[in-house]
Amino acid sequence: MDYAVIESYLPLYKDALALTLKIGWQGIALSLLVGLAGAAILHFKIRILKTITGIYIELFRNTPLLVQLFFLYFALPKIGIKITAQTCGVLGLGLLGGAYMIESFRSGLESIAVIQTESALSLGMTKEQTFIYVILPQAVSISVPGLLANVIFLLKETSVFSTISLMDLMFTAKDLIGMYAKTIECLFLLVVFYLIMLLPVSILGSILERRLRYAGFGD
Amino acid sequence: MSELLKVKNLHKEFGKNVVLKDINLSVEKGEVVVIIGPSGCGKSTFLRCLNGLEEIQGGVITVDGLPVESGKKEITKLRQKIGMVFQSYELFPHLSVIDNLILAPTKVQKRKKEEVIREATELLDRVGLLDKKDYFPRQLSGGQKQRVAIVRALLMHPEILLFDEVTAALDPEMVHEVLETMLKLAKSGSTMLIVTHEMSFAEAVADRILFFDNGEIVEEAEDVKGFFKEPKTERAKKFLRTFEYDSALYI
């Protein structure tokens, strides 16, 4: 392995990491919003929206992100909607992630005993107040392991962005290999940078999980 | 005395299963009514109907002259008049004791936080739990949790309190502290409807006894002492005898 090569590539990888993180976190933030909204719709069993949410979940969980991105990037402009590659990445990740986040939030919500809701209602709370102040906080802490697994999964999925010419880590590696054929150095850097991106999330995740379990409501 | 709660021809069924048949009841302000009866006779369901947690299939329930209709928007207003304490306490596990207490008064009744905290502190002191103010429910014993749950209901200033077998899940030595709290409440003039299996407590606290069996009020007695000595109906006699037998076992 040629360390001079690695050193000279470093700035490019740093830029790529920055872009991957930027799109990644925006997409994850969007997926959490979608997840929460979807889980609330399912929780309250809101009529038509409930069906739409169900279809959405199945659609996005059963098609590859690559296909979804192609759709957003190449098909939407055909019907007059033009979005940048970055927006496309955020949207794709957010929508794919949203489908998984809904399921994680939902499993948390379903694990809260019905009588907790009844207890809150008995105090005169509305269904909405009960959801926000009593059920959701408990559900979220139960959902944390699932949500974190989704975050890691989504950050890894960003590698697909290279196909819509976003200069993410994967794109940078492929590009450099194509130009200079320093395959080993490029792949080595690629692995290292993915670890730099994901290890902190994993570690933070397990700390958070342990904390939550320690604070476990264990009633 | 004025009538606070009125139940007329209440009918409740789960599918084909009729759980409450033609229940009529009128409770006046300050009255303590104790409901006893075998398990599965419908007494808990009856309480749950009173604050609209269960839909009813027939009859009318009114509190303070207003109809209790589950599913209607007005039900949240009515439920503020009806406090309920559950067998399994149902404190909110993610909130400290004090936050459990002030949640509904501040969010539902929009009362000032400081004022509610002041009142909550006072009530906690009265039930001997002031030092547990910042504890979480998991750090409390069953008896302590149940007393917090009672305080939580009281803070809404309800006009009537429903107790659904509140000591049934407690260790024997915890039962006393909870019953003591309830007895004090009864003496202070609260209107209460109590479902319990604690017969001596029922005798001590009740102004009136309702004996439920098979979804019906089989016997109603204002002479509480008389009822426990010599109930009028055969079914009540049989029911009370099972308790004598039980206590005889432990002597």
XYZ file of C-alpha atoms in Angstrom:
470
model
C 0.000 0.000 0.000
C 1.273 3.404 -0.941
C 0.863 5.835 1.960
C 1.700 8.866 -0.159
C -1.287 8.004 -2.348
C -3.526 7.624 0.679
C -2.428 10.968 1.993
C -3.058 12.688 -1.300
C -6.566 11.168 -1.509
C -7.520 12.137 2.039
C -8.988 15.584 1.226
C -11.227 14.076 -1.438
C -12.538 11.472 0.981
C -13.098 14.127 3.626
C -15.252 16.123 1.230
C -17.118 13.006 0.286
C -17.716 12.148 3.949
C -19.032 15.656 4.577
C -21.475 15.362 1.698
C -22.556 11.848 2.697
C -23.163 13.002 6.258
C -25.033 16.090 5.151
C -27.425 14.209 2.926
C -27.525 11.294 5.331
C -28.604 13.286 8.338
C -31.109 15.364 6.411
C -32.594 12.191 5.018
C -32.680 10.596 8.462
C -34.314 13.660 9.972
C -36.942 13.482 7.241
C -37.414 9.763 7.793
C -38.004 10.339 11.512
C -40.635 12.967 10.744
C -42.339 10.686 8.241
C -42.054 7.803 10.698
C -43.653 9.723 13.529
C -46.450 11.083 11.366
C -47.147 7.667 9.874
C -47.108 5.937 13.250
C -49.521 8.558 14.613
C -51.859 7.994 11.662
C -51.839 4.253 12.292
C -52.209 4.762 16.048
C -55.286 6.949 15.677
C -56.574 4.784 12.826
C -57.361 7.858 10.716
C -59.525 6.488 7.937
C -58.208 7.161 4.434
C -54.726 8.181 5.579
C -54.360 4.820 7.290
C -54.739 2.987 3.982
C -52.383 5.365 2.196
C -49.784 4.853 4.917
C -50.115 1.095 4.574
C -49.570 1.238 0.837
C -46.646 3.616 1.277
C -44.932 1.270 3.740
C -45.273 -1.760 1.480
C -44.207 0.195 -1.605
C -41.030 1.606 -0.107
C -40.003 -1.413 1.907
C -40.338 -3.759 -1.025
C -38.444 -1.803 -3.670
C -34.695 -1.111 -3.639
C -33.481 2.389 -2.822
C -31.702 2.384 -6.166
C -34.992 2.045 -8.001
C -36.610 4.709 -5.831
C -33.753 7.116 -6.549
C -33.948 6.472 -10.289
C -37.609 7.213 -10.125
C -37.074 10.512 -8.335
C -34.090 11.524 -10.424
C -34.990 10.374 -13.916
C -38.753 9.905 -14.001
C -39.929 13.010 -12.135
C -38.269 15.450 -14.608
C -40.261 13.751 -17.385
C -43.458 14.984 -15.755
C -41.987 18.420 -15.183
C -40.723 18.104 -11.618
C -37.021 18.845 -11.487
C -35.032 18.373 -8.315
C -31.305 18.492 -7.663
C -29.337 15.326 -7.032
C -28.930 16.316 -3.392
C -32.629 16.903 -2.813
C -33.216 13.652 -4.562
C -30.869 11.894 -2.181
C -32.491 13.415 0.897
C -35.985 12.610 -0.382
C -35.079 9.063 -1.355
C -33.442 8.325 1.957
C -36.219 10.062 3.887
C -38.986 8.167 2.155
C -37.282 4.790 2.320
C -36.325 5.377 5.938
C -39.784 6.683 6.772
C -41.332 3.340 5.919
C -38.979 1.577 8.339
C -39.267 4.259 11.021
C -43.072 3.959 11.026
C -42.739 0.284 11.851
C -40.244 0.961 14.655
C -42.382 3.667 16.209
C -45.441 1.512 15.821
C -43.975 -1.457 17.631
C -43.126 0.886 20.505
C -46.616 2.354 20.561
C -48.227 -1.064 20.511
C -46.203 -2.222 23.468
C -47.799 0.338 25.790
C -50.705 -1.202 27.704
C -54.160 0.100 26.815
C -54.895 0.854 30.440
C -52.230 3.590 30.387
C -54.357 5.339 27.781
C -57.457 4.762 29.881
C -55.733 6.142 32.927
C -54.831 9.327 31.026
C -58.325 9.637 29.545
C -59.797 9.242 33.019
C -57.931 12.378 34.024
C -59.831 14.281 31.363
C -57.080 14.305 28.758
C -58.011 14.290 25.106
C -56.772 11.498 22.855
C -54.155 13.862 21.450
C -52.875 14.936 24.877
C -52.749 11.297 25.938
C -50.672 10.476 22.871
C -48.221 13.346 23.248
C -47.675 13.356 26.997
C -48.245 9.756 28.041
C -47.980 7.199 25.250
C -45.390 8.637 22.863
C -42.631 9.316 25.417
C -42.879 5.742 26.672
C -43.079 4.322 23.163
C -40.075 6.241 21.861
C -37.744 4.924 24.519
C -38.882 1.400 23.703
C -38.386 2.105 19.987
C -34.826 3.382 20.352
C -32.994 0.140 19.432
C -35.106 -0.217 16.287
C -34.713 3.429 15.356
C -30.934 3.260 15.745
C -30.707 0.143 13.627
C -32.599 2.077 10.953
C -30.210 5.032 11.213
C -27.206 2.795 10.634
C -28.962 1.006 7.797
C -29.832 4.328 6.140
C -26.321 5.729 6.466
C -25.026 2.638 4.720
C -27.648 2.946 2.013
C -26.154 6.326 1.096
C -23.623 4.338 -0.957
C -26.313 4.092 -3.625
C -26.145 7.864 -4.151
C -23.140 7.413 -6.404
C -25.536 6.219 -9.106
C -27.134 9.655 -9.368
C -23.709 11.324 -9.544
C -23.597 12.540 -5.966
C -19.960 12.774 -4.892
C -20.392 10.604 -1.836
C -17.820 8.170 -0.452
C -18.696 5.378 -2.843
C -18.658 7.688 -5.863
C -15.277 9.133 -4.871
C -13.739 5.691 -4.459
C -15.091 4.422 -7.765
C -14.006 7.585 -9.519
C -10.467 7.457 -8.192
C -10.091 3.777 -8.987
C -11.312 4.461 -12.496
C -8.793 7.243 -13.011
C -5.663 6.012 -11.243
C -6.275 2.324 -10.592
C -4.978 2.507 -7.006
C -7.612 -0.030 -6.040
C -6.280 -1.197 -2.685
C -5.634 2.286 -1.317
C -9.023 3.521 -2.476
C -10.941 0.615 -1.006
C -8.954 0.804 2.221
C -9.890 4.464 2.572
C -13.475 3.670 1.717
C -13.785 1.126 4.528
C -12.030 3.422 6.986
C -14.290 6.348 6.166
C -17.459 4.297 6.450
C -16.243 3.150 9.863
C -15.471 6.743 10.847
C -19.021 7.628 9.925
C -20.800 4.660 11.477
C -18.810 3.539 14.510
C -19.668 6.626 16.570
C -23.340 6.088 15.792
C -23.114 2.448 16.842
C -21.261 3.271 20.045
C -23.551 6.149 20.888
C -26.440 3.832 20.172
C -25.385 1.144 22.576
C -24.687 3.708 25.299
C -28.114 5.215 24.790
C -29.716 1.802 24.798
C -28.037 0.834 28.040
C -29.040 4.140 29.620
C -32.636 3.634 28.606
C -32.658 0.091 29.876
C -31.179 1.274 33.156
C -33.868 3.886 33.422
C -36.221 1.115 32.288
C -39.619 1.790 33.680
C -39.806 -1.773 35.021
C -43.070 -1.357 36.779
C -78.565 16.687 49.592
C -78.412 16.826 45.854
C -78.190 14.064 43.348
C -74.774 13.843 41.708
C -74.802 10.628 39.762
C -77.802 9.024 38.192
C -77.915 5.748 36.304
C -81.119 4.727 34.579
C -81.760 1.340 32.965
C -78.092 0.859 32.137
C -77.499 -2.021 29.756
C -74.063 -3.181 28.678
C -73.017 -6.104 26.558
C -69.836 -7.370 24.964
C -71.084 -8.885 21.735
C -73.681 -11.436 22.752
C -72.504 -11.472 26.306
C -74.698 -9.287 28.520
C -72.630 -7.949 31.418
C -74.933 -5.367 32.965
C -78.699 -5.608 32.977
C -81.038 -2.779 33.759
C -78.967 -1.061 36.456
C -80.562 1.841 38.295
C -78.700 3.923 40.798
C -78.734 7.369 42.258
C -75.845 8.738 44.299
C -76.063 11.924 46.304
C -73.312 14.377 47.030
C -71.103 13.187 49.884
C -72.366 9.639 49.759
C -70.044 6.629 49.876
C -71.385 3.663 47.968
C -69.550 0.354 48.117
C -70.080 -2.275 45.468
C -69.322 -5.866 46.310
C -69.917 -9.118 44.514
C -68.174 -12.142 43.051
C -65.498 -11.766 40.373
C -66.831 -11.279 36.889
C -70.172 -9.988 38.105
C -69.766 -6.720 36.223
C -68.806 -4.344 39.023
C -65.584 -3.112 37.396
C -67.297 -2.772 34.038
C -69.988 -0.746 35.773
C -67.407 1.745 37.081
C -65.798 1.948 33.646
C -69.159 2.788 32.105
C -69.599 5.654 34.538
C -66.678 7.639 33.104
C -67.221 6.596 29.542
C -64.341 4.130 29.216
C -66.932 1.600 28.077
C -69.670 2.241 25.590
C -73.116 1.373 26.825
C -75.835 -0.233 24.753
C -78.802 1.139 26.613
C -79.879 3.486 29.361
C -78.627 6.848 30.552
C -75.848 7.911 32.890
C -75.741 11.491 34.087
C -73.216 13.260 36.284
C -74.314 16.605 37.607
C -77.173 16.426 35.136
C -74.876 15.986 32.129
C -75.046 12.779 30.102
C -71.969 10.538 29.975
C -71.498 9.487 26.370
C -68.242 7.828 25.401
C -66.837 8.976 22.083
C -68.390 12.433 22.333
C -66.152 15.461 22.674
C -67.785 16.597 25.901
C -66.625 13.439 27.638
C -63.256 15.012 28.499
C -65.055 17.774 30.418
C -67.143 15.222 32.270
C -64.214 13.009 33.120
C -62.673 15.912 35.012
C -65.619 15.634 37.369
C -65.086 11.881 37.760
C -61.808 10.731 39.281
C -60.833 7.119 38.795
C -58.269 4.994 40.586
C -57.289 1.655 39.064
C -56.268 -1.659 40.566
C -52.884 -1.479 38.823
C -52.241 2.199 39.792
C -51.375 3.214 36.226
C -49.002 5.977 37.163
C -47.081 7.217 34.139
C -43.731 5.416 34.449
C -41.711 8.005 32.526
C -42.677 10.840 34.860
C -41.650 11.544 38.437
C -44.286 11.529 41.165
C -44.735 15.295 41.052
C -44.908 15.331 37.242
C -47.498 12.562 37.341
C -49.532 14.741 39.662
C -49.354 18.037 37.811
C -49.696 16.752 34.238
C -53.473 16.749 33.943
C -54.213 19.848 36.048
C -51.758 21.942 34.014
C -52.476 20.487 30.562
C -56.189 19.791 30.843
C -57.393 22.441 33.248
C -54.648 24.922 32.264
C -54.022 25.780 35.882
C -50.849 27.585 36.909
C -47.960 25.213 37.515
C -46.851 26.800 40.795
C -50.326 26.652 42.213
C -50.757 22.984 41.270
C -47.344 22.088 42.674
C -48.252 23.788 45.923
C -51.470 21.826 46.181
C -49.809 18.580 45.128
C -47.124 19.025 47.761
C -49.754 19.597 50.398
C -51.700 16.484 49.432
C -48.549 14.364 49.220
C -47.716 15.486 52.724
C -51.150 14.484 53.896
C -50.709 10.927 52.598
C -47.169 10.797 54.013
C -45.307 10.788 50.707
C -43.791 14.241 50.551
C -40.252 12.838 50.573
C -41.089 10.763 47.469
C -41.967 13.817 45.385
C -39.111 13.415 42.910
C -39.055 9.620 42.834
C -40.118 7.652 39.796
C -43.011 5.216 40.077
C -40.680 2.208 39.785
C -38.960 3.297 42.996
C -42.158 3.160 45.021
C -43.950 0.279 46.696
C -47.414 -0.712 45.521
C -49.092 1.011 48.430
C -47.152 4.208 47.802
C -47.983 4.106 44.100
C -51.645 3.704 44.865
C -51.642 6.649 47.243
C -49.967 8.757 44.565
C -52.663 7.624 42.126
C -55.334 8.737 44.595
C -53.677 12.128 44.998
C -53.426 12.418 41.218
C -57.165 11.902 40.907
C -57.882 14.341 43.745
C -55.847 17.134 42.167
C -58.399 17.418 39.369
C -60.965 18.352 42.035
C -63.420 15.710 40.899
C -66.925 15.670 42.246
C -67.030 11.931 42.461
C -64.295 9.346 42.884
C -64.374 5.817 41.488
C -62.161 3.162 43.066
C -61.764 -0.056 41.125
C -60.427 -2.750 43.476
C -57.575 -0.475 44.399
C -56.085 -2.795 47.003
C -56.455 -6.047 45.091
C -52.911 -5.981 43.699
C -51.266 -4.976 46.960
C -49.334 -6.996 49.507
C -51.386 -7.379 52.681
C -49.277 -4.970 54.706
C -49.763 -2.260 52.058
C -53.525 -2.590 51.995
C -53.971 -0.819 55.276
C -52.209 2.424 54.294
C -54.339 2.764 51.175
C -57.615 2.014 52.948
C -56.674 4.517 55.632
C -56.273 7.192 52.965
C -59.647 6.327 51.479
C -61.355 6.332 54.855
C -60.038 9.846 55.505
C -61.393 10.939 52.161
C -64.787 9.483 52.920
C -64.898 11.276 56.250
C -64.010 14.574 54.603
C -67.230 14.408 52.634
C -66.049 13.101 49.256
C -68.530 11.320 47.067
C -67.155 7.874 46.373
C -68.036 4.706 44.539
C -65.855 1.859 45.687
C -65.522 -1.635 44.278
C -63.714 -3.795 46.807
C -63.234 -7.251 48.252
C -62.230 -5.874 51.650
C -65.398 -6.600 53.579
C -64.509 -5.024 56.905
C -63.385 -1.894 55.091
C -66.637 -1.875 53.152
C -68.558 -2.074 56.393
C -66.551 0.759 57.928
C -66.711 3.177 55.020
C -70.030 2.602 53.272
C -73.200 4.643 53.539
C -74.791 2.151 51.254
C -73.918 -1.293 49.936
C -74.703 -2.615 46.480
C -74.390 -6.324 45.998
C -73.824 -7.221 42.346
C -74.203 -10.652 40.850
C -74.519 -11.686 37.228
C -74.656 -8.103 36.018
C -77.512 -7.105 38.280
C -77.917 -5.296 41.559
C -79.200 -8.175 43.647
C -79.358 -6.374 46.940
C -79.106 -2.758 47.986
C -78.727 -1.914 51.649
C -78.632 1.391 53.490
C -78.368 -0.449 56.771
C -74.754 -1.464 56.203
C -74.227 -3.159 59.573
C -77.462 -5.055 59.096
C -76.429 -6.207 55.636
C -73.177 -7.711 56.817
C -74.864 -9.378 59.762
C -77.897 -10.684 57.944
C -78.274 -9.990 54.209
C -81.794 -10.290 52.867
C -81.086 -12.262 49.709
C -79.873 -15.814 49.558
C -77.178 -14.949 47.002
C -75.658 -12.250 49.198
C -75.716 -14.632 52.146
C -73.854 -17.223 50.150
C -71.323 -14.668 48.949
C -70.586 -13.336 52.433
C -70.255 -16.855 53.776
C -67.322 -17.510 51.428
C -65.448 -14.722 53.201
C -66.159 -16.153 56.655
C -64.841 -19.443 55.453
C -61.760 -17.732 54.093
C -60.969 -15.909 57.301
C -61.585 -19.065 59.322
C -58.910 -20.730 57.240
C -56.244 -18.272 58.344
C -56.927 -18.302 62.069
